[in-house]
PDB file of C-alpha atoms in Angstrom:
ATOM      1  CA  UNK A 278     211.645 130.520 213.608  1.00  0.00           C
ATOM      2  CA  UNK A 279     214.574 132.596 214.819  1.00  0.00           C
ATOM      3  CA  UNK A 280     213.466 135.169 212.186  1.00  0.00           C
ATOM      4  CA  UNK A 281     216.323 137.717 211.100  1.00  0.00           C
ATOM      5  CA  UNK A 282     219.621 137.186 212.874  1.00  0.00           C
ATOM      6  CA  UNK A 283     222.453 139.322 212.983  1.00  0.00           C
ATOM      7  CA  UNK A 284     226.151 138.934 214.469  1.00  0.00           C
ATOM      8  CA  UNK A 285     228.223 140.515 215.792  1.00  0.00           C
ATOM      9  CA  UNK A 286     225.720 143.247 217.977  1.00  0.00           C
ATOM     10  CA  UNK A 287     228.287 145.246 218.818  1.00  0.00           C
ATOM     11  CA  UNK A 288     231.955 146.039 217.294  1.00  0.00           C
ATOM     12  CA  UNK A 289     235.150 148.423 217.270  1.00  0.00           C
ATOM     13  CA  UNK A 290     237.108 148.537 214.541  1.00  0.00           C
ATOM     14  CA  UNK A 291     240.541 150.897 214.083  1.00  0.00           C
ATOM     15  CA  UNK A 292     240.654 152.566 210.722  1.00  0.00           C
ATOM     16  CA  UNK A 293     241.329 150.465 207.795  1.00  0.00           C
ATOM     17  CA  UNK A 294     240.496 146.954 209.375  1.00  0.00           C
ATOM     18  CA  UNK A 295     237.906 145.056 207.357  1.00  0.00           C
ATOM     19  CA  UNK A 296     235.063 142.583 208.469  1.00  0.00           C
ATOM     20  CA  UNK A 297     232.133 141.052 207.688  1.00  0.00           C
ATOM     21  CA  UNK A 298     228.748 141.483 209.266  1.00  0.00           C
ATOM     22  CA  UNK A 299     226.536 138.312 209.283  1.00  0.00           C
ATOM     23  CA  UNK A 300     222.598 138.305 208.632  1.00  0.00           C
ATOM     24  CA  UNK A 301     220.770 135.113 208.141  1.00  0.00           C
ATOM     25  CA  UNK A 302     217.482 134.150 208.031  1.00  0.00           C
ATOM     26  CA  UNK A 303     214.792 131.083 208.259  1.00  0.00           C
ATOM     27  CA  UNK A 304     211.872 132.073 206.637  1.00  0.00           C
ATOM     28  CA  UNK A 305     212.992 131.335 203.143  1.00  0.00           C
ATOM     29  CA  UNK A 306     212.549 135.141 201.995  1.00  0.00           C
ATOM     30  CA  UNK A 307     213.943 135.932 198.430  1.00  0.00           C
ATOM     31  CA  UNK A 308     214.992 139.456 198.917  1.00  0.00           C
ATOM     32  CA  UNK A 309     217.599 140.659 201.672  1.00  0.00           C
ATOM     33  CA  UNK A 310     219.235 143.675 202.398  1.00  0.00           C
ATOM     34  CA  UNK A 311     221.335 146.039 204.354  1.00  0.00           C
ATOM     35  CA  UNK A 312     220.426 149.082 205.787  1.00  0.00           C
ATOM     36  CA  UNK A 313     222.847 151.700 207.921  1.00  0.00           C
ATOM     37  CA  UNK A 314     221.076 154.070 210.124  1.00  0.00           C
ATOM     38  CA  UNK A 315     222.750 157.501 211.570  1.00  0.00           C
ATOM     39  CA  UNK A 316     221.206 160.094 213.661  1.00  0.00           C
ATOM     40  CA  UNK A 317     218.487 162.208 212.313  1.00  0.00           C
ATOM     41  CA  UNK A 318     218.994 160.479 208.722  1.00  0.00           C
ATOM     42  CA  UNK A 319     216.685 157.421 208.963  1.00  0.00           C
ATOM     43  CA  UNK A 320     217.840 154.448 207.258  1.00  0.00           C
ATOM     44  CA  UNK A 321     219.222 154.089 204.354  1.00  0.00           C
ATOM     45  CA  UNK A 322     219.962 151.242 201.516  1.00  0.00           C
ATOM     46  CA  UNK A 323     223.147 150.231 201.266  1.00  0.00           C
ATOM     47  CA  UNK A 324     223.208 146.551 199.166  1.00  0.00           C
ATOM     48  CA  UNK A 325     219.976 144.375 198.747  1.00  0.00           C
ATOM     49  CA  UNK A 326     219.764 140.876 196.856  1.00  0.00           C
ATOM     50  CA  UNK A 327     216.697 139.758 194.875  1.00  0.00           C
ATOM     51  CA  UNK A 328     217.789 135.808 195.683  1.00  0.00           C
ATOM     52  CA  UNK A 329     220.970 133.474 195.504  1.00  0.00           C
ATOM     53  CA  UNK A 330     223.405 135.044 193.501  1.00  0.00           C
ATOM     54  CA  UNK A 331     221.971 138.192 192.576  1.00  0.00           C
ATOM     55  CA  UNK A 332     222.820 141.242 194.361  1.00  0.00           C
ATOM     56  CA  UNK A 333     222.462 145.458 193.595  1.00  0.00           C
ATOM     57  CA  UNK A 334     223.816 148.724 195.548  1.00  0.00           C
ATOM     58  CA  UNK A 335     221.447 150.668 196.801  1.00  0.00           C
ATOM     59  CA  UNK A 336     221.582 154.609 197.983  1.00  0.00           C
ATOM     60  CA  UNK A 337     224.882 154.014 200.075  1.00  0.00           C
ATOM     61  CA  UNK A 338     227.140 151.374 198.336  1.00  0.00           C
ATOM     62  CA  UNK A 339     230.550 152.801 198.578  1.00  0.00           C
ATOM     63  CA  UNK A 340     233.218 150.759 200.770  1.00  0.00           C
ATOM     64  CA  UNK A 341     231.224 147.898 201.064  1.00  0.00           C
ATOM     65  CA  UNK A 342     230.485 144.349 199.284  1.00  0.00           C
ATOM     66  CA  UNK A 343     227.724 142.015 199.791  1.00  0.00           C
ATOM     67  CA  UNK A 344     227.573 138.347 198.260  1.00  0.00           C
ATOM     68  CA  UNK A 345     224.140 135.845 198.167  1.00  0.00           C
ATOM     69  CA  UNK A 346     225.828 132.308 197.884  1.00  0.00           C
ATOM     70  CA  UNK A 347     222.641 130.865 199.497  1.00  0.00           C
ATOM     71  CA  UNK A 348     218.880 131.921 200.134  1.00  0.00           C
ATOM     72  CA  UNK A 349     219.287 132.400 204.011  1.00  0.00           C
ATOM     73  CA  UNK A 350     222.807 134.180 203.965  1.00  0.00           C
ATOM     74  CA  UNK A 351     223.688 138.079 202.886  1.00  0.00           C
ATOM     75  CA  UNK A 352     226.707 139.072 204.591  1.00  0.00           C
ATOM     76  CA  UNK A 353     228.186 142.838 204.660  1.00  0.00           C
ATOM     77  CA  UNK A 354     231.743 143.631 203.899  1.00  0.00           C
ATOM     78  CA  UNK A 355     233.538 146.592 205.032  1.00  0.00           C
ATOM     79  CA  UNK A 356     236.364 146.418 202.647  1.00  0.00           C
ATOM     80  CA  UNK A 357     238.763 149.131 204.799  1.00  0.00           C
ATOM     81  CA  UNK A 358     236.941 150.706 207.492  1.00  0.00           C
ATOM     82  CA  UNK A 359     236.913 154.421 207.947  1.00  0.00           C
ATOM     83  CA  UNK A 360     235.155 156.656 210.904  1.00  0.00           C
ATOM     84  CA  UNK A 361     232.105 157.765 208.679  1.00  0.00           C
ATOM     85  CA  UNK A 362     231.039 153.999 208.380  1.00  0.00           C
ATOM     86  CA  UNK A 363     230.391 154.313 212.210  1.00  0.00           C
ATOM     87  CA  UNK A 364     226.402 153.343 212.520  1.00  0.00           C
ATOM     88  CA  UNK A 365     224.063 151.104 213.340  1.00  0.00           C
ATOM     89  CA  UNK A 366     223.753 148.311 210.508  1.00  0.00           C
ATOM     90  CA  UNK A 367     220.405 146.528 209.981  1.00  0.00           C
ATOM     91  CA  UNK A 368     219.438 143.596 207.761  1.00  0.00           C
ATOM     92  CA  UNK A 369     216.203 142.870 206.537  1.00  0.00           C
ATOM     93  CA  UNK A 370     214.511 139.948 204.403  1.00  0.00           C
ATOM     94  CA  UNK A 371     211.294 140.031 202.760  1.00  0.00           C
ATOM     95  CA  UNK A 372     209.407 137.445 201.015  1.00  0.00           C
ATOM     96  CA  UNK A 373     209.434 139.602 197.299  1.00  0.00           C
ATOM     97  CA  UNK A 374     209.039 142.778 195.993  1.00  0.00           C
ATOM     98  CA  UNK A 375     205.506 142.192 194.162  1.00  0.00           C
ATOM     99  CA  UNK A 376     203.135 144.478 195.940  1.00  0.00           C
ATOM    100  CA  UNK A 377     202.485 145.468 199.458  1.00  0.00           C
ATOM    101  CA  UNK A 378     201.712 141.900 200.730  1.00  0.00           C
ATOM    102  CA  UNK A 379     205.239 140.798 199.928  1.00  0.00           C
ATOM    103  CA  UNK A 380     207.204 144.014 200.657  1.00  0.00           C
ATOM    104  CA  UNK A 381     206.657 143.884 204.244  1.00  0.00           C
ATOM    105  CA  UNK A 382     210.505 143.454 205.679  1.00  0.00           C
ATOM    106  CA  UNK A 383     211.787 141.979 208.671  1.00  0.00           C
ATOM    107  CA  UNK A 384     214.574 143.646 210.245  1.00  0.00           C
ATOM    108  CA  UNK A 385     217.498 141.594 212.518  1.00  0.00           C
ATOM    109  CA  UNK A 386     218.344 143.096 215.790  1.00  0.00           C
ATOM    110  CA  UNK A 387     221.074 145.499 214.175  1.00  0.00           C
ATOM    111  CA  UNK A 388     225.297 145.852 214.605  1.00  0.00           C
ATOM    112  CA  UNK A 389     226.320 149.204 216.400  1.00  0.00           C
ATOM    113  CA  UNK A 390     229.724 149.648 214.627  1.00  0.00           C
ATOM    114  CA  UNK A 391     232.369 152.246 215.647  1.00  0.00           C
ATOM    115  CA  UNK A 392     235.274 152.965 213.510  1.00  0.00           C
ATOM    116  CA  UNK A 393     238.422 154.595 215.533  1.00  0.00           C
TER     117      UNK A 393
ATOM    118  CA  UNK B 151     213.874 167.578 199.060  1.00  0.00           C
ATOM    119  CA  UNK B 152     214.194 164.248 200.526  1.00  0.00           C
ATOM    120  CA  UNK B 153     211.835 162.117 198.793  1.00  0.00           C
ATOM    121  CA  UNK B 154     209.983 161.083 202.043  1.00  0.00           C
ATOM    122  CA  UNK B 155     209.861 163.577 204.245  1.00  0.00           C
ATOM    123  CA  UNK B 156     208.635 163.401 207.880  1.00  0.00           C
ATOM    124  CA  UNK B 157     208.074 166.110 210.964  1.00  0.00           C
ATOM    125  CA  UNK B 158     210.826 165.227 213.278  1.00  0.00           C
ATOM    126  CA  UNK B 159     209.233 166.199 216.043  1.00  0.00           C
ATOM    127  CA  UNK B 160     209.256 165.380 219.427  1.00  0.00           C
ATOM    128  CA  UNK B 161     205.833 165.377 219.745  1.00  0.00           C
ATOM    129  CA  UNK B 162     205.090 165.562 223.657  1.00  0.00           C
ATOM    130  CA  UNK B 163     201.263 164.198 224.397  1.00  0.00           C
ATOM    131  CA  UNK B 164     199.561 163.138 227.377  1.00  0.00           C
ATOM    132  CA  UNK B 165     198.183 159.886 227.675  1.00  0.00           C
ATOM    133  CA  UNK B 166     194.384 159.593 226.443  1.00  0.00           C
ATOM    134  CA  UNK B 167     195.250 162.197 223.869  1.00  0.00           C
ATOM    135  CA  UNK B 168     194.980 161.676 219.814  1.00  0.00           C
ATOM    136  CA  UNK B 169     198.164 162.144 217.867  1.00  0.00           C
ATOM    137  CA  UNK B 170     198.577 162.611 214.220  1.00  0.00           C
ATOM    138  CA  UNK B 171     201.456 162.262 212.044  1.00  0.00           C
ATOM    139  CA  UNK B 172     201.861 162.991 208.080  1.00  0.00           C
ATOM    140  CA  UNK B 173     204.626 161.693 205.778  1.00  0.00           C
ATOM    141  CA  UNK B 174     205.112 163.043 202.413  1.00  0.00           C
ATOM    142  CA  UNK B 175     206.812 161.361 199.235  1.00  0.00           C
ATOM    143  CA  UNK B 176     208.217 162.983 195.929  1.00  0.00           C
ATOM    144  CA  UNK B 177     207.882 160.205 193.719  1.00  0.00           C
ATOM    145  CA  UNK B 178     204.884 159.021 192.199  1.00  0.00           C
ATOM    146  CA  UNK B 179     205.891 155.628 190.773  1.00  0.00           C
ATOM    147  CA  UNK B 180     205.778 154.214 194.104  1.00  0.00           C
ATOM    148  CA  UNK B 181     203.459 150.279 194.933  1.00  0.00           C
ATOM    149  CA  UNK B 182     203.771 149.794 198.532  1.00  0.00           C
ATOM    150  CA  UNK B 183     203.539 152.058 202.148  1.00  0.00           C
ATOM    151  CA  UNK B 184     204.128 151.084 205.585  1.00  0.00           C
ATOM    152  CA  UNK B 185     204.822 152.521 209.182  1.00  0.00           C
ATOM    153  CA  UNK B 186     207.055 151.349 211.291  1.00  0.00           C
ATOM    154  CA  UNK B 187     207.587 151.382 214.966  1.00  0.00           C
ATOM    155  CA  UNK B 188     210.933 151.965 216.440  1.00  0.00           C
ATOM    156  CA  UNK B 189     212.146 152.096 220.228  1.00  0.00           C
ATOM    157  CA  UNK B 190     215.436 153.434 221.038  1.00  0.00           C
ATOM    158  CA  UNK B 191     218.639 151.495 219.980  1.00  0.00           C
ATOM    159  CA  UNK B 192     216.202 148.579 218.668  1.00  0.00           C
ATOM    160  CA  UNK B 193     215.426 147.239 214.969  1.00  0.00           C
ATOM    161  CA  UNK B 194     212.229 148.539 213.215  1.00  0.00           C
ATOM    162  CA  UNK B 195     209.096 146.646 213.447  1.00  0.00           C
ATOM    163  CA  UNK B 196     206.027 146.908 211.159  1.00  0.00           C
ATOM    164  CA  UNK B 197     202.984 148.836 212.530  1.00  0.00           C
ATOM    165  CA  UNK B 198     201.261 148.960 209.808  1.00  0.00           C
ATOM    166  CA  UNK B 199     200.442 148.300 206.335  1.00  0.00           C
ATOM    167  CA  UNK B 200     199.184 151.736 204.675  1.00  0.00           C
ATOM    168  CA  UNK B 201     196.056 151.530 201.771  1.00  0.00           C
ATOM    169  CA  UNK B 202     194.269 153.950 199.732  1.00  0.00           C
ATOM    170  CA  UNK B 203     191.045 152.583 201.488  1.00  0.00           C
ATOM    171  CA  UNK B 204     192.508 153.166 204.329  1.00  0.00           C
ATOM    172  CA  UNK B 205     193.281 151.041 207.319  1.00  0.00           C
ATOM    173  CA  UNK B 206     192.427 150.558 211.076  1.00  0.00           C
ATOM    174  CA  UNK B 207     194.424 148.136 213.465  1.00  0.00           C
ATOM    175  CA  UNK B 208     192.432 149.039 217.152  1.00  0.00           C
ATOM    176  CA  UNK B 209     193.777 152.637 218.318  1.00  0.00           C
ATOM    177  CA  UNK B 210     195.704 153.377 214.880  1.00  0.00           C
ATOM    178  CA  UNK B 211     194.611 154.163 211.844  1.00  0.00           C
ATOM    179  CA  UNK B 212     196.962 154.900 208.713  1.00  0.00           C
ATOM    180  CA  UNK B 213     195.547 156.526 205.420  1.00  0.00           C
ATOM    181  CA  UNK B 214     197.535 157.061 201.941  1.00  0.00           C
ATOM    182  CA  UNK B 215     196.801 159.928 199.412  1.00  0.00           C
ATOM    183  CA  UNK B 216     198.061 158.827 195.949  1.00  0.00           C
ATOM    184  CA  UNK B 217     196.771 162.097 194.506  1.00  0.00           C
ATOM    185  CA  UNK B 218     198.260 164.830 197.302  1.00  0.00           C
ATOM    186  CA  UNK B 219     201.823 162.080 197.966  1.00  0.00           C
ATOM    187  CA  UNK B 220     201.321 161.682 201.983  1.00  0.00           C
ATOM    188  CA  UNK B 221     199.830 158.887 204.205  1.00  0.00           C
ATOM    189  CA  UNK B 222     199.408 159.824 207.239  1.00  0.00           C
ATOM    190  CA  UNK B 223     199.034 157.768 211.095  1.00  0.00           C
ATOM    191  CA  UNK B 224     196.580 158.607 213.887  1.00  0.00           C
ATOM    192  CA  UNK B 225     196.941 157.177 217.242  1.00  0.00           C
ATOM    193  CA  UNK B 226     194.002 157.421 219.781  1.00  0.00           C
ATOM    194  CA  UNK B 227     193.843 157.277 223.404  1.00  0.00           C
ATOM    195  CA  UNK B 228     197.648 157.504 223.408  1.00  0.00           C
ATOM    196  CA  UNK B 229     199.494 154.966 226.040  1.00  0.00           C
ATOM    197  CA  UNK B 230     202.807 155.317 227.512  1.00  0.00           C
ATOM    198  CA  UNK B 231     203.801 152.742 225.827  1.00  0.00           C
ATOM    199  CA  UNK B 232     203.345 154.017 222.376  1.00  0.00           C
ATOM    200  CA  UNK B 233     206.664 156.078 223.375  1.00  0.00           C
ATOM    201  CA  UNK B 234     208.566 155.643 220.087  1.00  0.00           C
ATOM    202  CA  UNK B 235     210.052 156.752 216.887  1.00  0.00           C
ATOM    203  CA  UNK B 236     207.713 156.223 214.119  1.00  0.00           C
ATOM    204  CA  UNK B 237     208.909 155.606 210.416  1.00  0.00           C
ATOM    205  CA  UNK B 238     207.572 156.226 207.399  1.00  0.00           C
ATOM    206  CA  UNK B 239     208.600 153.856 204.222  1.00  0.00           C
ATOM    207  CA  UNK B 240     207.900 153.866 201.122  1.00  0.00           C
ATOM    208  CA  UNK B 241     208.866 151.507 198.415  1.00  0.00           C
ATOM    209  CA  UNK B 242     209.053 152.422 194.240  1.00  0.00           C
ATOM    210  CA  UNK B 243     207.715 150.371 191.674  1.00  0.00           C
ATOM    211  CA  UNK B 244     209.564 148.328 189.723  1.00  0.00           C
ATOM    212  CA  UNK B 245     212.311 147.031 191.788  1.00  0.00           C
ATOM    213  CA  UNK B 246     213.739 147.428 195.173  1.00  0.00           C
ATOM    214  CA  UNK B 247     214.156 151.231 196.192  1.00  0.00           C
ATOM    215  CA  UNK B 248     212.786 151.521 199.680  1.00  0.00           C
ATOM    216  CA  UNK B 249     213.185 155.025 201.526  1.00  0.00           C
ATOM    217  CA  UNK B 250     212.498 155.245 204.786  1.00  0.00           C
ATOM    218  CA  UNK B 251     211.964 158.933 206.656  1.00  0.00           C
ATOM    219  CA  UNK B 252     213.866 159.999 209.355  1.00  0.00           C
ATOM    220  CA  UNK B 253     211.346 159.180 211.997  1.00  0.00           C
ATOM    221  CA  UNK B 254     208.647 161.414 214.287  1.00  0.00           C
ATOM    222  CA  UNK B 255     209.569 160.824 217.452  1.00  0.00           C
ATOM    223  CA  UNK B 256     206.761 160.415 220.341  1.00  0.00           C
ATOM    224  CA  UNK B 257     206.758 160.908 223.624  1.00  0.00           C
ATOM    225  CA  UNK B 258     203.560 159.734 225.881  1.00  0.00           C
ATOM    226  CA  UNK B 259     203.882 161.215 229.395  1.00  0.00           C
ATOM    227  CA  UNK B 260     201.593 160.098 232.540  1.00  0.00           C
TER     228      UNK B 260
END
């Protein structure tokens, strides 16, 4: 299993460019989500998706989109790109959200995104 | 207050030594706890699972306190390559809030 995969690993993007960020997965895991981390802050929720076709926002939602058209796909929109959205983006998948067993996530190798 | 709250350290040890590090979490309605292990400019990897009955995996051990809201991680006979950020998550009841802290970062030194 390739696990959690992630493209691109690295991008630059000039101010109000958009793009997606791909995250896929293999191990059939119901819930997905994305994650931006900044320095000294952690990570924090941006989008997550209980299965195909069912997607929230999570602590960080504004100027992006997510959609879950299939079990192993969650992509990340930026919709117009602005220098605050520079971070490091991380996807995750998990097999549920029913207890500890399930919650444990998986995290893809992350996008280091800079916004000029 | 954050709701998870971590010392940021560094913490600077020497190998051999024991290392302890608390987390802290504001809301009670929470079902699962973990640690995390993080190296620099890589993705977070599980360390460990956290339990009220606490839990032992070799040289760490991880404890939760439901009553007092912090788990906490010890590390024994500390290596050099134990060099890393560690992260404390936390996820609520009920649906899919997961809050990570900001990280203790640990440095092992020779």
């Amino acid at each position: 299993n390739a696990g959690v995969t992630q493209t691109p690993k690295f991008q630059v993007l000039k101010t109000g460019q958009s793009m997606t960020l791909q995250c896929a997965q293999d191990m059939n895991h119901e819930y997905m989500s994305w994650y931006r981390q900044d320095p000294g802050m952690g990570l924090r929720l941006i989008h997550y998706s209980v299965g195909a076709g069912i997607t929230d926002q999570g602590e960080v939602p504004n100027g992006y989109n997510v959609s879950r058209s299939t079990t192993e796909d969650f992509p990340l929109r930026l919709l117009s790109a602005a220098p605050s959205q520079t971070s490091v983006y991380f996807c995750a998948s998990s097999r549920g959200s029913r207890g500890q067993d399930t919650d444990t996530q998986y995290f893809g190798p992350g996008t280091r995104l800079t916004v000029l | 207050r954050k709701e998870v709250e971590q010392d940021p350290g560094p913490f600077n040890v020497p190998e051999g030594a024991t290392v302890a590090f608390n987390c802290t979490y504001s809301n009670s309605a929470s079902q699962s706890f973990f640690w995390y292990r993080q190296d620099c400019r890589k993705e977070p990897k599980l360390l460990m699972s956290v339990y009220s009955s606490g839990n032992e995996d070799g040289r760490f051990t991880a404890q939760l306190n439901r009553a007092s809201q912090y788990i906490s991680l010890l590390i024994r006979d500390s290596k050099l390559s134990d060099s890393a950020t560690y992260l404390c998550v936390v996820i609520y009841t009920g649906g899919f809030k997961t809050i990570f802290g900001a990280g203790t970062r640990l440095f092992v030194k020779a």
